[in-house]
PDB file of C-alpha atoms in Angstrom:
ATOM      1  CA  MET T  15      -8.251  14.819   9.313  1.00  0.00           C
ATOM      2  CA  GLN T  16      -5.796  15.566   6.437  1.00  0.00           C
ATOM      3  CA  LEU T  17      -3.893  12.899   4.642  1.00  0.00           C
ATOM      4  CA  ILE T  18      -0.604  14.458   2.686  1.00  0.00           C
ATOM      5  CA  ILE T  19       0.113  11.651   0.000  1.00  0.00           C
ATOM      6  CA  ALA T  20       2.153  11.573  -3.595  1.00  0.00           C
ATOM      7  CA  ASN T  21       0.773  10.737  -6.812  1.00  0.00           C
ATOM      8  CA  LYS T  22      -1.420   8.286  -6.532  1.00  0.00           C
ATOM      9  CA  LYS T  23       0.082   6.079  -9.945  1.00  0.00           C
ATOM     10  CA  TYR T  24       3.155   5.688  -8.553  1.00  0.00           C
ATOM     11  CA  SER T  25       3.171   6.256  -4.307  1.00  0.00           C
ATOM     12  CA  SER T  26       2.649   2.854  -2.822  1.00  0.00           C
ATOM     13  CA  TRP T  27       3.716   4.448   0.630  1.00  0.00           C
ATOM     14  CA  SER T  28       0.869   7.182   0.222  1.00  0.00           C
ATOM     15  CA  MET T  29      -1.707   3.822  -0.815  1.00  0.00           C
ATOM     16  CA  ARG T  30      -1.751   2.205   2.346  1.00  0.00           C
ATOM     17  CA  PRO T  31      -3.231   4.753   4.326  1.00  0.00           C
ATOM     18  CA  TRP T  32      -5.562   6.480   1.671  1.00  0.00           C
ATOM     19  CA  VAL T  33      -6.922   2.767   1.074  1.00  0.00           C
ATOM     20  CA  LEU T  34      -7.522   2.120   4.300  1.00  0.00           C
ATOM     21  CA  LEU T  35      -9.069   5.971   5.372  1.00  0.00           C
ATOM     22  CA  LYS T  36     -11.488   5.252   2.267  1.00  0.00           C
ATOM     23  CA  HIS T  37     -12.389   1.037   2.767  1.00  0.00           C
ATOM     24  CA  PHE T  38     -13.369   1.929   6.708  1.00  0.00           C
ATOM     25  CA  GLY T  39     -15.360   5.154   5.997  1.00  0.00           C
ATOM     26  CA  ILE T  40     -13.293   7.319   7.883  1.00  0.00           C
ATOM     27  CA  ALA T  41     -13.602  11.254   7.235  1.00  0.00           C
ATOM     28  CA  PHE T  42     -10.203  12.788   5.299  1.00  0.00           C
ATOM     29  CA  GLU T  43      -9.297  15.976   3.474  1.00  0.00           C
ATOM     30  CA  GLU T  44      -6.843  14.937   0.359  1.00  0.00           C
ATOM     31  CA  GLN T  45      -4.084  17.414  -0.034  1.00  0.00           C
ATOM     32  CA  ASN T  46      -1.509  15.905  -3.402  1.00  0.00           C
ATOM     33  CA  VAL T  47       2.158  16.919  -3.354  1.00  0.00           C
ATOM     34  CA  TRP T  48       3.520  15.599  -7.307  1.00  0.00           C
ATOM     35  CA  LEU T  49       6.699  13.786  -6.596  1.00  0.00           C
ATOM     36  CA  ALA T  50      10.257  15.040  -8.651  1.00  0.00           C
ATOM     37  CA  GLN T  51       9.056  18.382  -8.706  1.00  0.00           C
ATOM     38  CA  PRO T  52      10.998  21.610  -8.045  1.00  0.00           C
ATOM     39  CA  ASP T  53       9.075  22.096  -4.485  1.00  0.00           C
ATOM     40  CA  SER T  54       7.973  19.034  -3.891  1.00  0.00           C
ATOM     41  CA  ARG T  55      10.660  19.040  -0.477  1.00  0.00           C
ATOM     42  CA  GLU T  56       9.787  22.387   0.665  1.00  0.00           C
ATOM     43  CA  GLN T  57       6.164  21.712  -0.158  1.00  0.00           C
ATOM     44  CA  ILE T  58       6.009  17.815   2.246  1.00  0.00           C
ATOM     45  CA  LEU T  59       8.577  19.838   4.933  1.00  0.00           C
ATOM     46  CA  ARG T  60       5.271  22.085   5.281  1.00  0.00           C
ATOM     47  CA  TYR T  61       3.436  18.685   7.037  1.00  0.00           C
ATOM     48  CA  SER T  62       6.323  16.464   7.695  1.00  0.00           C
ATOM     49  CA  PRO T  63       9.456  16.608   9.429  1.00  0.00           C
ATOM     50  CA  THR T  64      10.987  13.834   6.964  1.00  0.00           C
ATOM     51  CA  GLY T  65      10.229  15.797   3.842  1.00  0.00           C
ATOM     52  CA  LYS T  66       8.350  12.118   2.922  1.00  0.00           C
ATOM     53  CA  VAL T  67       4.903  11.095   2.099  1.00  0.00           C
ATOM     54  CA  PRO T  68       2.217   9.805   3.695  1.00  0.00           C
ATOM     55  CA  CYS T  69       2.079  12.083   6.278  1.00  0.00           C
ATOM     56  CA  LEU T  70      -1.796  12.049   8.459  1.00  0.00           C
ATOM     57  CA  ILE T  71      -2.566  15.471  10.448  1.00  0.00           C
ATOM     58  CA  ASP T  72      -5.681  15.019  12.911  1.00  0.00           C
ATOM     59  CA  ASN T  73      -6.380  18.020  15.066  1.00  0.00           C
ATOM     60  CA  GLY T  74      -2.620  19.671  14.730  1.00  0.00           C
ATOM     61  CA  ILE T  75      -0.684  16.050  15.483  1.00  0.00           C
ATOM     62  CA  ALA T  76       1.630  14.922  12.907  1.00  0.00           C
ATOM     63  CA  VAL T  77       2.227  11.436  12.123  1.00  0.00           C
ATOM     64  CA  TRP T  78       4.566  10.292   8.907  1.00  0.00           C
ATOM     65  CA  ASP T  79       4.852   6.880   7.625  1.00  0.00           C
ATOM     66  CA  SER T  80       2.532   4.709   6.413  1.00  0.00           C
ATOM     67  CA  LEU T  81       3.063   1.894   9.054  1.00  0.00           C
ATOM     68  CA  ALA T  82       2.546   4.810  11.755  1.00  0.00           C
ATOM     69  CA  ILE T  83      -0.907   5.929  10.124  1.00  0.00           C
ATOM     70  CA  CYS T  84      -2.528   2.560  10.450  1.00  0.00           C
ATOM     71  CA  GLU T  85      -1.399   2.199  13.838  1.00  0.00           C
ATOM     72  CA  TYR T  86      -2.682   5.819  14.981  1.00  0.00           C
ATOM     73  CA  LEU T  87      -5.933   5.053  12.850  1.00  0.00           C
ATOM     74  CA  ALA T  88      -6.501   1.635  14.721  1.00  0.00           C
ATOM     75  CA  ASP T  89      -5.485   3.828  17.917  1.00  0.00           C
ATOM     76  CA  SER T  90      -8.056   6.356  16.994  1.00  0.00           C
ATOM     77  CA  TYR T  91     -11.035   3.902  15.642  1.00  0.00           C
ATOM     78  CA  PRO T  92     -11.059   1.133  17.992  1.00  0.00           C
ATOM     79  CA  HIS T  93     -14.693   0.150  17.130  1.00  0.00           C
ATOM     80  CA  LEU T  94     -13.451  -0.498  13.602  1.00  0.00           C
ATOM     81  CA  PRO T  95     -11.283  -3.945  12.845  1.00  0.00           C
ATOM     82  CA  LEU T  96      -8.749  -2.718  11.341  1.00  0.00           C
ATOM     83  CA  TRP T  97      -6.898  -5.226  12.920  1.00  0.00           C
ATOM     84  CA  PRO T  98      -8.123  -8.272  13.629  1.00  0.00           C
ATOM     85  CA  LYS T  99      -9.834  -9.102  16.581  1.00  0.00           C
ATOM     86  CA  SER T 100      -7.629 -11.586  18.296  1.00  0.00           C
ATOM     87  CA  ARG T 101      -4.686 -11.428  20.116  1.00  0.00           C
ATOM     88  CA  GLU T 102      -2.568 -14.129  17.943  1.00  0.00           C
ATOM     89  CA  ALA T 103      -4.055 -12.534  14.510  1.00  0.00           C
ATOM     90  CA  ARG T 104      -2.915  -9.377  15.198  1.00  0.00           C
ATOM     91  CA  ALA T 105       0.539 -10.525  16.436  1.00  0.00           C
ATOM     92  CA  HIS T 106       0.859 -12.332  13.007  1.00  0.00           C
ATOM     93  CA  ALA T 107      -0.480  -9.445  11.298  1.00  0.00           C
ATOM     94  CA  ARG T 108       1.605  -6.628  12.835  1.00  0.00           C
ATOM     95  CA  SER T 109       4.516  -9.032  11.996  1.00  0.00           C
ATOM     96  CA  VAL T 110       3.603  -9.746   7.802  1.00  0.00           C
ATOM     97  CA  CYS T 111       3.118  -5.665   7.730  1.00  0.00           C
ATOM     98  CA  ALA T 112       5.756  -5.063   9.567  1.00  0.00           C
ATOM     99  CA  GLU T 113       8.054  -7.334   7.012  1.00  0.00           C
ATOM    100  CA  MET T 114       6.313  -5.772   3.538  1.00  0.00           C
ATOM    101  CA  HIS T 115       7.455  -2.173   5.256  1.00  0.00           C
ATOM    102  CA  SER T 116      11.224  -3.065   5.786  1.00  0.00           C
ATOM    103  CA  GLY T 117      11.695  -5.885   3.735  1.00  0.00           C
ATOM    104  CA  PHE T 118      11.843  -7.352  -0.179  1.00  0.00           C
ATOM    105  CA  THR T 119      14.020  -4.715  -1.554  1.00  0.00           C
ATOM    106  CA  ALA T 120      14.871  -6.563  -4.705  1.00  0.00           C
ATOM    107  CA  LEU T 121      10.930  -6.100  -5.796  1.00  0.00           C
ATOM    108  CA  ARG T 122      10.270  -2.451  -5.192  1.00  0.00           C
ATOM    109  CA  THR T 123      13.661  -2.104  -7.158  1.00  0.00           C
ATOM    110  CA  HIS T 124      12.990  -4.422 -10.317  1.00  0.00           C
ATOM    111  CA  MET T 125       9.200  -4.450 -10.235  1.00  0.00           C
ATOM    112  CA  TRP T 126       8.003  -0.229  -9.044  1.00  0.00           C
ATOM    113  CA  MET T 127       4.811   0.797  -8.967  1.00  0.00           C
ATOM    114  CA  ASN T 128       2.945   2.413 -12.392  1.00  0.00           C
ATOM    115  CA  VAL T 129      -0.861   1.617 -12.095  1.00  0.00           C
ATOM    116  CA  GLY T 130      -0.699   3.268 -15.538  1.00  0.00           C
ATOM    117  CA  ALA T 131       1.590   0.786 -16.797  1.00  0.00           C
ATOM    118  CA  HIS T 132       2.030  -2.779 -18.262  1.00  0.00           C
ATOM    119  CA  TRP T 133       4.855  -4.490 -18.443  1.00  0.00           C
ATOM    120  CA  PRO T 134       4.392  -8.477 -18.222  1.00  0.00           C
ATOM    121  CA  GLY T 135       7.966 -10.617 -17.202  1.00  0.00           C
ATOM    122  CA  ALA T 136      10.000  -7.412 -16.783  1.00  0.00           C
ATOM    123  CA  GLY T 137      11.831  -6.929 -13.675  1.00  0.00           C
ATOM    124  CA  ALA T 138      11.801 -10.655 -13.305  1.00  0.00           C
ATOM    125  CA  THR T 139      15.636 -10.934 -11.673  1.00  0.00           C
ATOM    126  CA  PRO T 140      16.445 -14.223  -9.624  1.00  0.00           C
ATOM    127  CA  GLU T 141      16.415 -11.485  -6.150  1.00  0.00           C
ATOM    128  CA  ALA T 142      12.713 -10.028  -6.881  1.00  0.00           C
ATOM    129  CA  LEU T 143      11.259 -13.477  -8.008  1.00  0.00           C
ATOM    130  CA  ALA T 144      12.402 -15.119  -4.925  1.00  0.00           C
ATOM    131  CA  ASP T 145      10.799 -11.247  -2.917  1.00  0.00           C
ATOM    132  CA  VAL T 146       7.485 -12.658  -5.050  1.00  0.00           C
ATOM    133  CA  ARG T 147       7.918 -15.902  -3.879  1.00  0.00           C
ATOM    134  CA  ARG T 148       8.090 -15.058  -0.071  1.00  0.00           C
ATOM    135  CA  ILE T 149       5.092 -12.843  -0.446  1.00  0.00           C
ATOM    136  CA  GLU T 150       3.229 -15.401  -1.953  1.00  0.00           C
ATOM    137  CA  ALA T 151       3.982 -17.489   0.814  1.00  0.00           C
ATOM    138  CA  ILE T 152       2.702 -15.322   3.516  1.00  0.00           C
ATOM    139  CA  TRP T 153      -0.927 -14.978   1.729  1.00  0.00           C
ATOM    140  CA  GLU T 154      -1.214 -18.459   1.004  1.00  0.00           C
ATOM    141  CA  ASP T 155      -0.451 -19.142   4.837  1.00  0.00           C
ATOM    142  CA  CYS T 156      -2.496 -15.951   6.390  1.00  0.00           C
ATOM    143  CA  LEU T 157      -5.176 -17.580   3.865  1.00  0.00           C
ATOM    144  CA  ALA T 158      -5.317 -20.879   4.485  1.00  0.00           C
ATOM    145  CA  ARG T 159      -4.845 -20.124   8.374  1.00  0.00           C
ATOM    146  CA  TYR T 160      -7.392 -17.632   8.460  1.00  0.00           C
ATOM    147  CA  GLU T 161     -10.229 -18.953   5.950  1.00  0.00           C
ATOM    148  CA  GLY T 162      -9.975 -15.736   3.520  1.00  0.00           C
ATOM    149  CA  PRO T 163     -11.429 -13.953   1.743  1.00  0.00           C
ATOM    150  CA  PHE T 164      -8.858 -11.244   2.619  1.00  0.00           C
ATOM    151  CA  LEU T 165      -5.724 -12.270   4.851  1.00  0.00           C
ATOM    152  CA  PHE T 166      -7.231 -12.479   8.087  1.00  0.00           C
ATOM    153  CA  GLY T 167     -10.636 -12.990   6.876  1.00  0.00           C
ATOM    154  CA  ASP T 168     -12.019  -8.992   6.751  1.00  0.00           C
ATOM    155  CA  PHE T 169     -10.263  -6.788   5.026  1.00  0.00           C
ATOM    156  CA  THR T 170      -7.875  -5.273   7.735  1.00  0.00           C
ATOM    157  CA  ILE T 171      -4.413  -3.077   7.963  1.00  0.00           C
ATOM    158  CA  ALA T 172      -2.548  -6.538   6.242  1.00  0.00           C
ATOM    159  CA  ASP T 173      -4.495  -5.880   2.853  1.00  0.00           C
ATOM    160  CA  ALA T 174      -3.773  -2.196   2.731  1.00  0.00           C
ATOM    161  CA  PHE T 175      -0.574  -2.724   3.093  1.00  0.00           C
ATOM    162  CA  PHE T 176       0.149  -5.552   0.262  1.00  0.00           C
ATOM    163  CA  ALA T 177      -2.437  -3.612  -1.654  1.00  0.00           C
ATOM    164  CA  PRO T 178       0.836  -1.468  -3.877  1.00  0.00           C
ATOM    165  CA  VAL T 179       2.339  -5.312  -3.683  1.00  0.00           C
ATOM    166  CA  VAL T 180      -1.381  -5.969  -5.903  1.00  0.00           C
ATOM    167  CA  MET T 181      -0.496  -3.536  -8.073  1.00  0.00           C
ATOM    168  CA  ARG T 182       3.243  -4.012  -9.027  1.00  0.00           C
ATOM    169  CA  PHE T 183       2.014  -7.811  -9.677  1.00  0.00           C
ATOM    170  CA  ALA T 184      -0.528  -6.242 -11.854  1.00  0.00           C
ATOM    171  CA  THR T 185       2.077  -4.376 -13.999  1.00  0.00           C
ATOM    172  CA  PHE T 186       5.035  -6.832 -14.350  1.00  0.00           C
ATOM    173  CA  GLU T 187       2.447 -10.513 -14.102  1.00  0.00           C
ATOM    174  CA  PRO T 188       5.158 -12.792 -12.226  1.00  0.00           C
ATOM    175  CA  ALA T 189       3.982 -16.441 -12.415  1.00  0.00           C
ATOM    176  CA  LEU T 190       1.421 -16.509  -9.323  1.00  0.00           C
ATOM    177  CA  SER T 191       0.076 -19.569  -7.534  1.00  0.00           C
ATOM    178  CA  ALA T 192      -4.162 -19.799  -8.313  1.00  0.00           C
ATOM    179  CA  HIS T 193      -4.379 -19.193  -4.384  1.00  0.00           C
ATOM    180  CA  ALA T 194      -2.108 -15.930  -4.785  1.00  0.00           C
ATOM    181  CA  GLN T 195      -3.606 -14.967  -7.567  1.00  0.00           C
ATOM    182  CA  ALA T 196      -7.071 -15.293  -6.899  1.00  0.00           C
ATOM    183  CA  TYR T 197      -6.331 -12.994  -3.673  1.00  0.00           C
ATOM    184  CA  ALA T 198      -4.752 -10.466  -5.742  1.00  0.00           C
ATOM    185  CA  ASP T 199      -8.227 -10.389  -8.250  1.00  0.00           C
ATOM    186  CA  ARG T 200      -9.697 -10.039  -4.869  1.00  0.00           C
ATOM    187  CA  ILE T 201      -7.924  -6.630  -3.512  1.00  0.00           C
ATOM    188  CA  ARG T 202      -8.234  -4.753  -6.699  1.00  0.00           C
ATOM    189  CA  GLU T 203     -12.371  -5.080  -6.172  1.00  0.00           C
ATOM    190  CA  VAL T 204     -12.275  -3.369  -3.544  1.00  0.00           C
ATOM    191  CA  PRO T 205     -13.958  -0.578  -4.269  1.00  0.00           C
ATOM    192  CA  ALA T 206     -10.768   1.393  -2.397  1.00  0.00           C
ATOM    193  CA  VAL T 207      -8.868   0.066  -4.241  1.00  0.00           C
ATOM    194  CA  GLN T 208     -10.450   0.916  -7.798  1.00  0.00           C
ATOM    195  CA  ALA T 209     -10.407   4.374  -6.663  1.00  0.00           C
ATOM    196  CA  TRP T 210      -6.869   4.301  -6.172  1.00  0.00           C
ATOM    197  CA  VAL T 211      -6.042   2.854  -9.654  1.00  0.00           C
ATOM    198  CA  ALA T 212      -8.819   5.131 -11.711  1.00  0.00           C
ATOM    199  CA  ALA T 213      -7.203   8.272  -9.858  1.00  0.00           C
ATOM    200  CA  GLY T 214      -3.621   7.160 -10.511  1.00  0.00           C
ATOM    201  CA  ARG T 215      -4.417   6.185 -14.039  1.00  0.00           C
ATOM    202  CA  ALA T 216      -6.185   9.727 -14.796  1.00  0.00           C
ATOM    203  CA  GLU T 217      -3.199  11.815 -13.528  1.00  0.00           C
ATOM    204  CA  THR T 218      -1.328  13.841 -16.243  1.00  0.00           C
ATOM    205  CA  VAL T 219       1.885  14.514 -13.922  1.00  0.00           C
ATOM    206  CA  SER T 220       4.670  12.122 -15.289  1.00  0.00           C
ATOM    207  CA  ILE T 221       7.951  10.983 -13.322  1.00  0.00           C
ATOM    208  CA  ALA T 222      10.523   9.450 -16.132  1.00  0.00           C
ATOM    209  CA  CYS T 223      11.735   7.063 -14.255  1.00  0.00           C
ATOM    210  CA  TYR T 224       8.362   5.377 -13.409  1.00  0.00           C
ATOM    211  CA  GLU T 225       7.615   5.841 -17.249  1.00  0.00           C
ATOM    212  CA  VAL T 226      10.803   4.053 -19.229  1.00  0.00           C
ATOM    213  CA  ARG T 227       9.991   0.238 -19.476  1.00  0.00           C
ATOM    214  CA  PRO T 228      12.101  -2.240 -17.821  1.00  0.00           C
TER     215      PRO T 228
END
């Protein structure tokens, strides 16, 4: 199994399946394609028809898009608790992942991912802060309903999906409730997340638009 990803410092989409694979001990080979290089799209098109990452290659099967990859992994490893066990909780988990996948445009625009940066207070537009409040509400509801320590009790795809948000919050430091901040701190302590961050900070290839202080 091969996972094609972009720069760990910046690629929130790549982070999700990578962290999931690492956390659950699923063996895979990593293939990096640096973004913003003259041949980046050409290199990615060797694997993904969209010219975007991440893309999973498994025995000739190509799966692109982070949510599709996570669903494919859940189907391929049914003995692993990638989704919550109960039907109701799975529906809830899929819903919050889909909301994360398709929404929060202002947060993505004004509080982008850069695991090597620290810009507290920047990017705090009203629209971005409204996204922060909605994410905070999702986290608090899940933590209360399923009694933590992660969103659905144990670590699942939902936590992998929100891990890049935790990275954004670490960089821009919007004010969070005590429960939301405690959850963010727990995500940052997950070994797979720590491994991603360490590798991202060690990267020497940079992208100017992600590095300029807001």
